PDB file of N, CA, C and O in Angstrom:
ATOM      1  N   MET N   1     -11.859   4.708  12.696  1.00  0.00           N
ATOM      2  CA  MET N   1     -10.990   3.659  12.187  1.00  0.00           C
ATOM      3  C   MET N   1     -11.071   2.475  13.160  1.00  0.00           C
ATOM      4  O   MET N   1     -11.016   2.641  14.370  1.00  0.00           O
ATOM      5  N   SER N   2     -11.173   1.290  12.609  1.00  0.00           N
ATOM      6  CA  SER N   2     -11.309   0.098  13.441  1.00  0.00           C
ATOM      7  C   SER N   2      -9.963  -0.318  14.029  1.00  0.00           C
ATOM      8  O   SER N   2      -8.900   0.006  13.500  1.00  0.00           O
ATOM      9  N   LEU N   3     -10.036  -1.043  15.106  1.00  0.00           N
ATOM     10  CA  LEU N   3      -8.822  -1.480  15.789  1.00  0.00           C
ATOM     11  C   LEU N   3      -7.976  -2.427  14.931  1.00  0.00           C
ATOM     12  O   LEU N   3      -6.751  -2.272  14.898  1.00  0.00           O
ATOM     13  N   PRO N   4      -8.571  -3.404  14.219  1.00  0.00           N
ATOM     14  CA  PRO N   4      -7.724  -4.255  13.364  1.00  0.00           C
ATOM     15  C   PRO N   4      -7.002  -3.478  12.269  1.00  0.00           C
ATOM     16  O   PRO N   4      -5.846  -3.762  11.951  1.00  0.00           O
ATOM     17  N   LYS N   5      -7.662  -2.469  11.696  1.00  0.00           N
ATOM     18  CA  LYS N   5      -7.013  -1.672  10.649  1.00  0.00           C
ATOM     19  C   LYS N   5      -5.855  -0.866  11.243  1.00  0.00           C
ATOM     20  O   LYS N   5      -4.782  -0.774  10.644  1.00  0.00           O
ATOM     21  N   LEU N   6      -6.055  -0.318  12.427  1.00  0.00           N
ATOM     22  CA  LEU N   6      -4.995   0.432  13.088  1.00  0.00           C
ATOM     23  C   LEU N   6      -3.810  -0.484  13.421  1.00  0.00           C
ATOM     24  O   LEU N   6      -2.649  -0.096  13.236  1.00  0.00           O
ATOM     25  N   ALA N   7      -4.098  -1.693  13.878  1.00  0.00           N
ATOM     26  CA  ALA N   7      -3.032  -2.646  14.180  1.00  0.00           C
ATOM     27  C   ALA N   7      -2.292  -3.065  12.905  1.00  0.00           C
ATOM     28  O   ALA N   7      -1.067  -3.256  12.924  1.00  0.00           O
ATOM     29  N   ALA N   8      -3.012  -3.198  11.803  1.00  0.00           N
ATOM     30  CA  ALA N   8      -2.372  -3.550  10.532  1.00  0.00           C
ATOM     31  C   ALA N   8      -1.427  -2.443  10.086  1.00  0.00           C
ATOM     32  O   ALA N   8      -0.308  -2.711   9.632  1.00  0.00           O
ATOM     33  N   PHE N   9      -1.856  -1.196  10.212  1.00  0.00           N
ATOM     34  CA  PHE N   9      -0.972  -0.090   9.850  1.00  0.00           C
ATOM     35  C   PHE N   9       0.238  -0.044  10.775  1.00  0.00           C
ATOM     36  O   PHE N   9       1.337   0.320  10.356  1.00  0.00           O
ATOM     37  N   GLY N  10       0.053  -0.418  12.021  1.00  0.00           N
ATOM     38  CA  GLY N  10       1.179  -0.508  12.939  1.00  0.00           C
ATOM     39  C   GLY N  10       2.172  -1.571  12.504  1.00  0.00           C
ATOM     40  O   GLY N  10       3.392  -1.382  12.595  1.00  0.00           O
ATOM     41  N   ALA N  11       1.662  -2.705  12.030  1.00  0.00           N
ATOM     42  CA  ALA N  11       2.549  -3.769  11.552  1.00  0.00           C
ATOM     43  C   ALA N  11       3.311  -3.312  10.313  1.00  0.00           C
ATOM     44  O   ALA N  11       4.501  -3.614  10.163  1.00  0.00           O
ATOM     45  N   PHE N  12       2.651  -2.570   9.429  1.00  0.00           N
ATOM     46  CA  PHE N  12       3.358  -2.026   8.271  1.00  0.00           C
ATOM     47  C   PHE N  12       4.409  -1.005   8.717  1.00  0.00           C
ATOM     48  O   PHE N  12       5.488  -0.912   8.130  1.00  0.00           O
ATOM     49  N   GLY N  13       4.107  -0.237   9.758  1.00  0.00           N
ATOM     50  CA  GLY N  13       5.068   0.715  10.296  1.00  0.00           C
ATOM     51  C   GLY N  13       6.297   0.021  10.865  1.00  0.00           C
ATOM     52  O   GLY N  13       7.421   0.508  10.724  1.00  0.00           O
ATOM     53  N   VAL N  14       6.083  -1.116  11.515  1.00  0.00           N
ATOM     54  CA  VAL N  14       7.202  -1.890  12.043  1.00  0.00           C
ATOM     55  C   VAL N  14       8.092  -2.363  10.893  1.00  0.00           C
ATOM     56  O   VAL N  14       9.326  -2.356  11.006  1.00  0.00           O
ATOM     57  N   MET N  15       7.486  -2.761   9.782  1.00  0.00           N
ATOM     58  CA  MET N  15       8.277  -3.180   8.620  1.00  0.00           C
ATOM     59  C   MET N  15       9.159  -2.035   8.128  1.00  0.00           C
ATOM     60  O   MET N  15      10.338  -2.239   7.812  1.00  0.00           O
ATOM     61  N   GLY N  16       8.617  -0.829   8.082  1.00  0.00           N
ATOM     62  CA  GLY N  16       9.406   0.325   7.675  1.00  0.00           C
ATOM     63  C   GLY N  16      10.531   0.626   8.659  1.00  0.00           C
ATOM     64  O   GLY N  16      11.650   0.965   8.268  1.00  0.00           O
ATOM     65  N   GLY N  17      10.235   0.488   9.944  1.00  0.00           N
ATOM     66  CA  GLY N  17      11.254   0.705  10.957  1.00  0.00           C
ATOM     67  C   GLY N  17      12.379  -0.318  10.873  1.00  0.00           C
ATOM     68  O   GLY N  17      13.553   0.015  11.063  1.00  0.00           O
ATOM     69  N   LEU N  18      12.022  -1.561  10.603  1.00  0.00           N
ATOM     70  CA  LEU N  18      13.039  -2.601  10.443  1.00  0.00           C
ATOM     71  C   LEU N  18      13.931  -2.311   9.239  1.00  0.00           C
ATOM     72  O   LEU N  18      15.152  -2.508   9.297  1.00  0.00           O
ATOM     73  N   LEU N  19      13.328  -1.847   8.159  1.00  0.00           N
ATOM     74  CA  LEU N  19      14.109  -1.506   6.973  1.00  0.00           C
ATOM     75  C   LEU N  19      15.047  -0.332   7.253  1.00  0.00           C
ATOM     76  O   LEU N  19      16.211  -0.353   6.837  1.00  0.00           O
ATOM     77  N   ALA N  20      14.561   0.660   7.991  1.00  0.00           N
ATOM     78  CA  ALA N  20      15.406   1.799   8.346  1.00  0.00           C
ATOM     79  C   ALA N  20      16.544   1.357   9.268  1.00  0.00           C
ATOM     80  O   ALA N  20      17.687   1.817   9.128  1.00  0.00           O
ATOM     81  N   LEU N  21      16.254   0.460  10.196  1.00  0.00           N
ATOM     82  CA  LEU N  21      17.279  -0.054  11.091  1.00  0.00           C
ATOM     83  C   LEU N  21      18.350  -0.826  10.316  1.00  0.00           C
ATOM     84  O   LEU N  21      19.550  -0.691  10.596  1.00  0.00           O
ATOM     85  N   LEU N  22      17.931  -1.615   9.329  1.00  0.00           N
ATOM     86  CA  LEU N  22      18.889  -2.346   8.495  1.00  0.00           C
ATOM     87  C   LEU N  22      19.756  -1.381   7.692  1.00  0.00           C
ATOM     88  O   LEU N  22      20.972  -1.559   7.599  1.00  0.00           O
ATOM     89  N   ALA N  23      19.143  -0.351   7.124  1.00  0.00           N
ATOM     90  CA  ALA N  23      19.913   0.628   6.350  1.00  0.00           C
ATOM     91  C   ALA N  23      20.929   1.352   7.239  1.00  0.00           C
ATOM     92  O   ALA N  23      22.070   1.581   6.832  1.00  0.00           O
ATOM     93  N   PHE N  24      20.535   1.673   8.459  1.00  0.00           N
ATOM     94  CA  PHE N  24      21.451   2.332   9.390  1.00  0.00           C
ATOM     95  C   PHE N  24      22.604   1.408   9.763  1.00  0.00           C
ATOM     96  O   PHE N  24      23.754   1.837   9.849  1.00  0.00           O
ATOM     97  N   MET N  25      22.301   0.128   9.974  1.00  0.00           N
ATOM     98  CA  MET N  25      23.338  -0.837  10.314  1.00  0.00           C
ATOM     99  C   MET N  25      24.318  -1.009   9.147  1.00  0.00           C
ATOM    100  O   MET N  25      25.528  -1.096   9.355  1.00  0.00           O
ATOM    101  N   VAL N  26      23.821  -1.032   7.932  1.00  0.00           N
ATOM    102  CA  VAL N  26      24.704  -1.138   6.758  1.00  0.00           C
ATOM    103  C   VAL N  26      25.591   0.096   6.671  1.00  0.00           C
ATOM    104  O   VAL N  26      26.793  -0.007   6.420  1.00  0.00           O
ATOM    105  N   TRP N  27      25.026   1.265   6.911  1.00  0.00           N
ATOM    106  CA  TRP N  27      25.809   2.490   6.861  1.00  0.00           C
ATOM    107  C   TRP N  27      26.906   2.484   7.931  1.00  0.00           C
ATOM    108  O   TRP N  27      28.026   2.932   7.692  1.00  0.00           O
ATOM    109  N   LEU N  28      26.570   1.993   9.128  1.00  0.00           N
ATOM    110  CA  LEU N  28      27.553   1.949  10.211  1.00  0.00           C
ATOM    111  C   LEU N  28      28.705   0.999   9.924  1.00  0.00           C
ATOM    112  O   LEU N  28      29.834   1.231  10.367  1.00  0.00           O
ATOM    113  N   THR N  29      28.427  -0.083   9.226  1.00  0.00           N
ATOM    114  CA  THR N  29      29.448  -1.108   9.020  1.00  0.00           C
ATOM    115  C   THR N  29      30.136  -1.004   7.661  1.00  0.00           C
ATOM    116  O   THR N  29      30.864  -1.929   7.284  1.00  0.00           O
ATOM    117  N   LEU N  30      29.923   0.069   6.932  1.00  0.00           N
ATOM    118  CA  LEU N  30      30.631   0.233   5.651  1.00  0.00           C
ATOM    119  C   LEU N  30      32.131   0.317   5.902  1.00  0.00           C
ATOM    120  O   LEU N  30      32.587   1.077   6.767  1.00  0.00           O
ATOM    121  N   PRO N  31      32.896  -0.473   5.168  1.00  0.00           N
ATOM    122  CA  PRO N  31      34.349  -0.402   5.344  1.00  0.00           C
ATOM    123  C   PRO N  31      34.901   0.937   4.850  1.00  0.00           C
ATOM    124  O   PRO N  31      34.453   1.474   3.845  1.00  0.00           O
ATOM    125  N   GLY N  32      35.829   1.457   5.597  1.00  0.00           N
ATOM    126  CA  GLY N  32      36.463   2.718   5.227  1.00  0.00           C
ATOM    127  C   GLY N  32      37.891   2.738   5.715  1.00  0.00           C
ATOM    128  O   GLY N  32      38.356   1.801   6.371  1.00  0.00           O
ATOM    129  N   PRO N  33      38.609   3.805   5.431  1.00  0.00           N
ATOM    130  CA  PRO N  33      40.019   3.857   5.832  1.00  0.00           C
ATOM    131  C   PRO N  33      40.206   3.897   7.351  1.00  0.00           C
ATOM    132  O   PRO N  33      41.197   3.407   7.863  1.00  0.00           O
ATOM    133  N   ASP N  34      39.260   4.456   8.078  1.00  0.00           N
ATOM    134  CA  ASP N  34      39.402   4.574   9.528  1.00  0.00           C
ATOM    135  C   ASP N  34      38.519   3.589  10.294  1.00  0.00           C
ATOM    136  O   ASP N  34      38.471   3.641  11.521  1.00  0.00           O
ATOM    137  N   SER N  35      37.793   2.732   9.595  1.00  0.00           N
ATOM    138  CA  SER N  35      36.903   1.805  10.289  1.00  0.00           C
ATOM    139  C   SER N  35      37.642   0.523  10.633  1.00  0.00           C
ATOM    140  O   SER N  35      38.641   0.169  10.021  1.00  0.00           O
ATOM    141  N   GLY N  36      37.137  -0.182  11.627  1.00  0.00           N
ATOM    142  CA  GLY N  36      37.769  -1.426  12.035  1.00  0.00           C
ATOM    143  C   GLY N  36      37.103  -2.644  11.429  1.00  0.00           C
ATOM    144  O   GLY N  36      37.346  -3.767  11.854  1.00  0.00           O
ATOM    145  N   VAL N  37      36.252  -2.438  10.432  1.00  0.00           N
ATOM    146  CA  VAL N  37      35.514  -3.534   9.805  1.00  0.00           C
ATOM    147  C   VAL N  37      36.007  -3.691   8.373  1.00  0.00           C
ATOM    148  O   VAL N  37      36.021  -2.741   7.598  1.00  0.00           O
ATOM    149  N   ASP N  38      36.396  -4.913   8.013  1.00  0.00           N
ATOM    150  CA  ASP N  38      36.772  -5.154   6.622  1.00  0.00           C
ATOM    151  C   ASP N  38      35.544  -5.617   5.843  1.00  0.00           C
ATOM    152  O   ASP N  38      34.463  -5.811   6.402  1.00  0.00           O
ATOM    153  N   MET N  39      35.686  -5.794   4.561  1.00  0.00           N
ATOM    154  CA  MET N  39      34.538  -6.120   3.699  1.00  0.00           C
ATOM    155  C   MET N  39      33.950  -7.487   4.028  1.00  0.00           C
ATOM    156  O   MET N  39      32.736  -7.670   3.955  1.00  0.00           O
ATOM    157  N   THR N  40      34.784  -8.446   4.412  1.00  0.00           N
ATOM    158  CA  THR N  40      34.285  -9.786   4.739  1.00  0.00           C
ATOM    159  C   THR N  40      33.375  -9.743   5.957  1.00  0.00           C
ATOM    160  O   THR N  40      32.261 -10.289   5.936  1.00  0.00           O
ATOM    161  N   ASN N  41      33.821  -9.090   7.019  1.00  0.00           N
ATOM    162  CA  ASN N  41      33.000  -8.996   8.224  1.00  0.00           C
ATOM    163  C   ASN N  41      31.749  -8.159   7.991  1.00  0.00           C
ATOM    164  O   ASN N  41      30.683  -8.448   8.546  1.00  0.00           O
ATOM    165  N   ALA N  42      31.864  -7.128   7.190  1.00  0.00           N
ATOM    166  CA  ALA N  42      30.699  -6.303   6.883  1.00  0.00           C
ATOM    167  C   ALA N  42      29.649  -7.114   6.125  1.00  0.00           C
ATOM    168  O   ALA N  42      28.459  -7.059   6.439  1.00  0.00           O
ATOM    169  N   ALA N  43      30.095  -7.884   5.133  1.00  0.00           N
ATOM    170  CA  ALA N  43      29.145  -8.692   4.351  1.00  0.00           C
ATOM    171  C   ALA N  43      28.482  -9.753   5.221  1.00  0.00           C
ATOM    172  O   ALA N  43      27.271  -9.994   5.103  1.00  0.00           O
ATOM    173  N   LEU N  44      29.255 -10.380   6.101  1.00  0.00           N
ATOM    174  CA  LEU N  44      28.666 -11.371   7.011  1.00  0.00           C
ATOM    175  C   LEU N  44      27.628 -10.732   7.936  1.00  0.00           C
ATOM    176  O   LEU N  44      26.574 -11.306   8.204  1.00  0.00           O
ATOM    177  N   THR N  45      27.922  -9.544   8.421  1.00  0.00           N
ATOM    178  CA  THR N  45      26.976  -8.829   9.275  1.00  0.00           C
ATOM    179  C   THR N  45      25.719  -8.478   8.507  1.00  0.00           C
ATOM    180  O   THR N  45      24.602  -8.633   9.005  1.00  0.00           O
ATOM    181  N   TRP N  46      25.870  -7.989   7.281  1.00  0.00           N
ATOM    182  CA  TRP N  46      24.705  -7.630   6.471  1.00  0.00           C
ATOM    183  C   TRP N  46      23.824  -8.835   6.199  1.00  0.00           C
ATOM    184  O   TRP N  46      22.594  -8.747   6.256  1.00  0.00           O
ATOM    185  N   ILE N  47      24.438  -9.972   5.898  1.00  0.00           N
ATOM    186  CA  ILE N  47      23.663 -11.183   5.600  1.00  0.00           C
ATOM    187  C   ILE N  47      22.941 -11.672   6.854  1.00  0.00           C
ATOM    188  O   ILE N  47      21.751 -12.020   6.809  1.00  0.00           O
ATOM    189  N   ALA N  48      23.642 -11.693   7.987  1.00  0.00           N
ATOM    190  CA  ALA N  48      23.039 -12.192   9.217  1.00  0.00           C
ATOM    191  C   ALA N  48      21.885 -11.304   9.679  1.00  0.00           C
ATOM    192  O   ALA N  48      20.782 -11.788   9.947  1.00  0.00           O
ATOM    193  N   VAL N  49      22.124 -10.019   9.757  1.00  0.00           N
ATOM    194  CA  VAL N  49      21.076  -9.104  10.220  1.00  0.00           C
ATOM    195  C   VAL N  49      19.980  -8.978   9.161  1.00  0.00           C
ATOM    196  O   VAL N  49      18.793  -8.898   9.495  1.00  0.00           O
ATOM    197  N   GLY N  50      20.360  -8.998   7.893  1.00  0.00           N
ATOM    198  CA  GLY N  50      19.356  -8.926   6.825  1.00  0.00           C
ATOM    199  C   GLY N  50      18.415 -10.112   6.829  1.00  0.00           C
ATOM    200  O   GLY N  50      17.216  -9.970   6.566  1.00  0.00           O
ATOM    201  N   GLY N  51      18.929 -11.304   7.138  1.00  0.00           N
ATOM    202  CA  GLY N  51      18.063 -12.481   7.221  1.00  0.00           C
ATOM    203  C   GLY N  51      17.050 -12.362   8.340  1.00  0.00           C
ATOM    204  O   GLY N  51      15.867 -12.693   8.169  1.00  0.00           O
ATOM    205  N   ILE N  52      17.491 -11.868   9.487  1.00  0.00           N
ATOM    206  CA  ILE N  52      16.572 -11.687  10.616  1.00  0.00           C
ATOM    207  C   ILE N  52      15.521 -10.640  10.284  1.00  0.00           C
ATOM    208  O   ILE N  52      14.328 -10.825  10.553  1.00  0.00           O
ATOM    209  N   VAL N  53      15.947  -9.533   9.688  1.00  0.00           N
ATOM    210  CA  VAL N  53      15.014  -8.470   9.313  1.00  0.00           C
ATOM    211  C   VAL N  53      14.023  -8.972   8.262  1.00  0.00           C
ATOM    212  O   VAL N  53      12.832  -8.646   8.312  1.00  0.00           O
ATOM    213  N   LEU N  54      14.491  -9.787   7.332  1.00  0.00           N
ATOM    214  CA  LEU N  54      13.605 -10.341   6.304  1.00  0.00           C
ATOM    215  C   LEU N  54      12.519 -11.218   6.919  1.00  0.00           C
ATOM    216  O   LEU N  54      11.338 -11.091   6.581  1.00  0.00           O
ATOM    217  N   VAL N  55      12.905 -12.085   7.839  1.00  0.00           N
ATOM    218  CA  VAL N  55      11.925 -12.970   8.473  1.00  0.00           C
ATOM    219  C   VAL N  55      10.939 -12.167   9.326  1.00  0.00           C
ATOM    220  O   VAL N  55       9.722 -12.390   9.253  1.00  0.00           O
ATOM    221  N   LEU N  56      11.444 -11.238  10.125  1.00  0.00           N
ATOM    222  CA  LEU N  56      10.548 -10.420  10.947  1.00  0.00           C
ATOM    223  C   LEU N  56       9.606  -9.578  10.077  1.00  0.00           C
ATOM    224  O   LEU N  56       8.428  -9.414  10.393  1.00  0.00           O
ATOM    225  N   GLY N  57      10.126  -9.038   8.973  1.00  0.00           N
ATOM    226  CA  GLY N  57       9.277  -8.270   8.064  1.00  0.00           C
ATOM    227  C   GLY N  57       8.208  -9.124   7.413  1.00  0.00           C
ATOM    228  O   GLY N  57       7.061  -8.694   7.263  1.00  0.00           O
ATOM    229  N   ALA N  58       8.560 -10.357   7.038  1.00  0.00           N
ATOM    230  CA  ALA N  58       7.575 -11.253   6.426  1.00  0.00           C
ATOM    231  C   ALA N  58       6.467 -11.611   7.413  1.00  0.00           C
ATOM    232  O   ALA N  58       5.284 -11.639   7.053  1.00  0.00           O
ATOM    233  N   VAL N  59       6.833 -11.866   8.655  1.00  0.00           N
ATOM    234  CA  VAL N  59       5.830 -12.185   9.669  1.00  0.00           C
ATOM    235  C   VAL N  59       4.909 -10.999   9.904  1.00  0.00           C
ATOM    236  O   VAL N  59       3.679 -11.156   9.986  1.00  0.00           O
ATOM    237  N   HIS N  60       5.462  -9.800   9.992  1.00  0.00           N
ATOM    238  CA  HIS N  60       4.617  -8.619  10.176  1.00  0.00           C
ATOM    239  C   HIS N  60       3.725  -8.375   8.961  1.00  0.00           C
ATOM    240  O   HIS N  60       2.585  -7.925   9.108  1.00  0.00           O
ATOM    241  N   PHE N  61       4.214  -8.676   7.774  1.00  0.00           N
ATOM    242  CA  PHE N  61       3.385  -8.510   6.576  1.00  0.00           C
ATOM    243  C   PHE N  61       2.199  -9.476   6.600  1.00  0.00           C
ATOM    244  O   PHE N  61       1.067  -9.085   6.295  1.00  0.00           O
ATOM    245  N   VAL N  62       2.452 -10.719   6.982  1.00  0.00           N
ATOM    246  CA  VAL N  62       1.363 -11.706   7.052  1.00  0.00           C
ATOM    247  C   VAL N  62       0.327 -11.277   8.081  1.00  0.00           C
ATOM    248  O   VAL N  62      -0.888 -11.324   7.830  1.00  0.00           O
ATOM    249  N   TYR N  63       0.785 -10.855   9.267  1.00  0.00           N
ATOM    250  CA  TYR N  63      -0.159 -10.405  10.289  1.00  0.00           C
ATOM    251  C   TYR N  63      -0.934  -9.171   9.830  1.00  0.00           C
ATOM    252  O   TYR N  63      -2.127  -9.043  10.103  1.00  0.00           O
ATOM    253  N   ALA N  64      -0.278  -8.269   9.127  1.00  0.00           N
ATOM    254  CA  ALA N  64      -0.966  -7.075   8.647  1.00  0.00           C
ATOM    255  C   ALA N  64      -2.050  -7.450   7.639  1.00  0.00           C
ATOM    256  O   ALA N  64      -3.153  -6.890   7.672  1.00  0.00           O
ATOM    257  N   ARG N  65      -1.758  -8.394   6.756  1.00  0.00           N
ATOM    258  CA  ARG N  65      -2.780  -8.827   5.790  1.00  0.00           C
ATOM    259  C   ARG N  65      -3.964  -9.488   6.495  1.00  0.00           C
ATOM    260  O   ARG N  65      -5.121  -9.259   6.125  1.00  0.00           O
ATOM    261  N   ILE N  66      -3.689 -10.302   7.495  1.00  0.00           N
ATOM    262  CA  ILE N  66      -4.767 -10.940   8.254  1.00  0.00           C
ATOM    263  C   ILE N  66      -5.617  -9.879   8.950  1.00  0.00           C
ATOM    264  O   ILE N  66      -6.857  -9.949   8.933  1.00  0.00           O
ATOM    265  N   LEU N  67      -4.974  -8.902   9.553  1.00  0.00           N
ATOM    266  CA  LEU N  67      -5.718  -7.849  10.246  1.00  0.00           C
ATOM    267  C   LEU N  67      -6.518  -6.990   9.274  1.00  0.00           C
ATOM    268  O   LEU N  67      -7.646  -6.579   9.596  1.00  0.00           O
ATOM    269  N   LEU N  68      -5.971  -6.706   8.082  1.00  0.00           N
ATOM    270  CA  LEU N  68      -6.747  -5.937   7.106  1.00  0.00           C
ATOM    271  C   LEU N  68      -7.949  -6.722   6.609  1.00  0.00           C
ATOM    272  O   LEU N  68      -9.027  -6.159   6.392  1.00  0.00           O
ATOM    273  N   ASP N  69      -7.793  -8.033   6.421  1.00  0.00           N
ATOM    274  CA  ASP N  69      -8.943  -8.857   6.041  1.00  0.00           C
ATOM    275  C   ASP N  69      -9.989  -8.875   7.140  1.00  0.00           C
ATOM    276  O   ASP N  69     -11.189  -8.858   6.871  1.00  0.00           O
ATOM    277  N   MET N  70      -9.532  -8.902   8.390  1.00  0.00           N
ATOM    278  CA  MET N  70     -10.462  -8.879   9.511  1.00  0.00           C
ATOM    279  C   MET N  70     -11.206  -7.543   9.564  1.00  0.00           C
ATOM    280  O   MET N  70     -12.395  -7.492   9.873  1.00  0.00           O
ATOM    281  N   ALA N  71     -10.527  -6.457   9.240  1.00  0.00           N
ATOM    282  CA  ALA N  71     -11.155  -5.140   9.262  1.00  0.00           C
ATOM    283  C   ALA N  71     -12.190  -4.997   8.149  1.00  0.00           C
ATOM    284  O   ALA N  71     -13.178  -4.282   8.315  1.00  0.00           O
ATOM    285  N   ARG N  72     -11.989  -5.692   7.033  1.00  0.00           N
ATOM    286  CA  ARG N  72     -12.934  -5.618   5.913  1.00  0.00           C
ATOM    287  C   ARG N  72     -14.145  -6.521   6.106  1.00  0.00           C
ATOM    288  O   ARG N  72     -15.180  -6.297   5.488  1.00  0.00           O
ATOM    289  N   ALA N  73     -14.014  -7.551   6.930  1.00  0.00           N
ATOM    290  CA  ALA N  73     -15.100  -8.518   7.106  1.00  0.00           C
ATOM    291  C   ALA N  73     -16.233  -7.886   7.912  1.00  0.00           C
ATOM    292  O   ALA N  73     -15.994  -7.075   8.805  1.00  0.00           O
ATOM    293  N   PRO N  74     -17.463  -8.267   7.598  1.00  0.00           N
ATOM    294  CA  PRO N  74     -18.585  -7.775   8.412  1.00  0.00           C
ATOM    295  C   PRO N  74     -18.473  -8.302   9.840  1.00  0.00           C
ATOM    296  O   PRO N  74     -17.924  -9.364  10.091  1.00  0.00           O
ATOM    297  N   ARG N  75     -19.010  -7.560  10.777  1.00  0.00           N
ATOM    298  CA  ARG N  75     -18.889  -7.939  12.189  1.00  0.00           C
ATOM    299  C   ARG N  75     -19.593  -9.257  12.491  1.00  0.00           C
ATOM    300  O   ARG N  75     -19.125 -10.033  13.310  1.00  0.00           O
ATOM    301  N   LYS N  76     -20.698  -9.541  11.826  1.00  0.00           N
ATOM    302  CA  LYS N  76     -21.411 -10.775  12.079  1.00  0.00           C
ATOM    303  C   LYS N  76     -20.555 -11.986  11.671  1.00  0.00           C
ATOM    304  O   LYS N  76     -20.505 -12.977  12.374  1.00  0.00           O
ATOM    305  N   ALA N  77     -19.852 -11.863  10.546  1.00  0.00           N
ATOM    306  CA  ALA N  77     -18.999 -12.951  10.081  1.00  0.00           C
ATOM    307  C   ALA N  77     -17.848 -13.176  11.051  1.00  0.00           C
ATOM    308  O   ALA N  77     -17.429 -14.302  11.297  1.00  0.00           O
ATOM    309  N   MET N  78     -17.320 -12.099  11.624  1.00  0.00           N
ATOM    310  CA  MET N  78     -16.233 -12.245  12.584  1.00  0.00           C
ATOM    311  C   MET N  78     -16.730 -12.956  13.835  1.00  0.00           C
ATOM    312  O   MET N  78     -16.026 -13.773  14.419  1.00  0.00           O
ATOM    313  N   ALA N  79     -17.952 -12.668  14.275  1.00  0.00           N
ATOM    314  CA  ALA N  79     -18.493 -13.289  15.478  1.00  0.00           C
ATOM    315  C   ALA N  79     -18.764 -14.775  15.246  1.00  0.00           C
ATOM    316  O   ALA N  79     -18.606 -15.583  16.150  1.00  0.00           O
ATOM    317  N   GLU N  80     -19.131 -15.143  14.024  1.00  0.00           N
ATOM    318  CA  GLU N  80     -19.408 -16.553  13.728  1.00  0.00           C
ATOM    319  C   GLU N  80     -18.133 -17.372  13.659  1.00  0.00           C
ATOM    320  O   GLU N  80     -18.154 -18.552  13.934  1.00  0.00           O
ATOM    321  N   THR N  81     -17.028 -16.763  13.288  1.00  0.00           N
ATOM    322  CA  THR N  81     -15.786 -17.527  13.160  1.00  0.00           C
ATOM    323  C   THR N  81     -15.018 -17.590  14.466  1.00  0.00           C
ATOM    324  O   THR N  81     -14.040 -18.319  14.568  1.00  0.00           O
ATOM    325  N   ALA N  82     -15.434 -16.833  15.467  1.00  0.00           N
ATOM    326  CA  ALA N  82     -14.737 -16.853  16.755  1.00  0.00           C
ATOM    327  C   ALA N  82     -14.974 -18.195  17.446  1.00  0.00           C
ATOM    328  O   ALA N  82     -16.066 -18.763  17.350  1.00  0.00           O
ATOM    329  N   PRO N  83     -13.975 -18.705  18.159  1.00  0.00           N
ATOM    330  CA  PRO N  83     -14.151 -20.009  18.835  1.00  0.00           C
ATOM    331  C   PRO N  83     -15.076 -19.933  20.021  1.00  0.00           C
ATOM    332  O   PRO N  83     -15.313 -18.980  20.636  1.00  0.00           O
TER     333      PRO N  83
END
């Protein structure tokens, strides 16, 4: 397996980890009878952290696509495009 393909799969793995982290954070901040978080603060937290996770996930997706394209390209073409 080539290094760019392995790095791309790593970037996809980071996206999954970010999604799991967001789900865990939502579970932690669910309002309940014994929790100290009301629905307003919970929703604000979900929106704030969700926006950050969305942007980080989008960046990792773009990098993963670039790395997968690099892994598919012939080695000679990669050497010609290098600065």
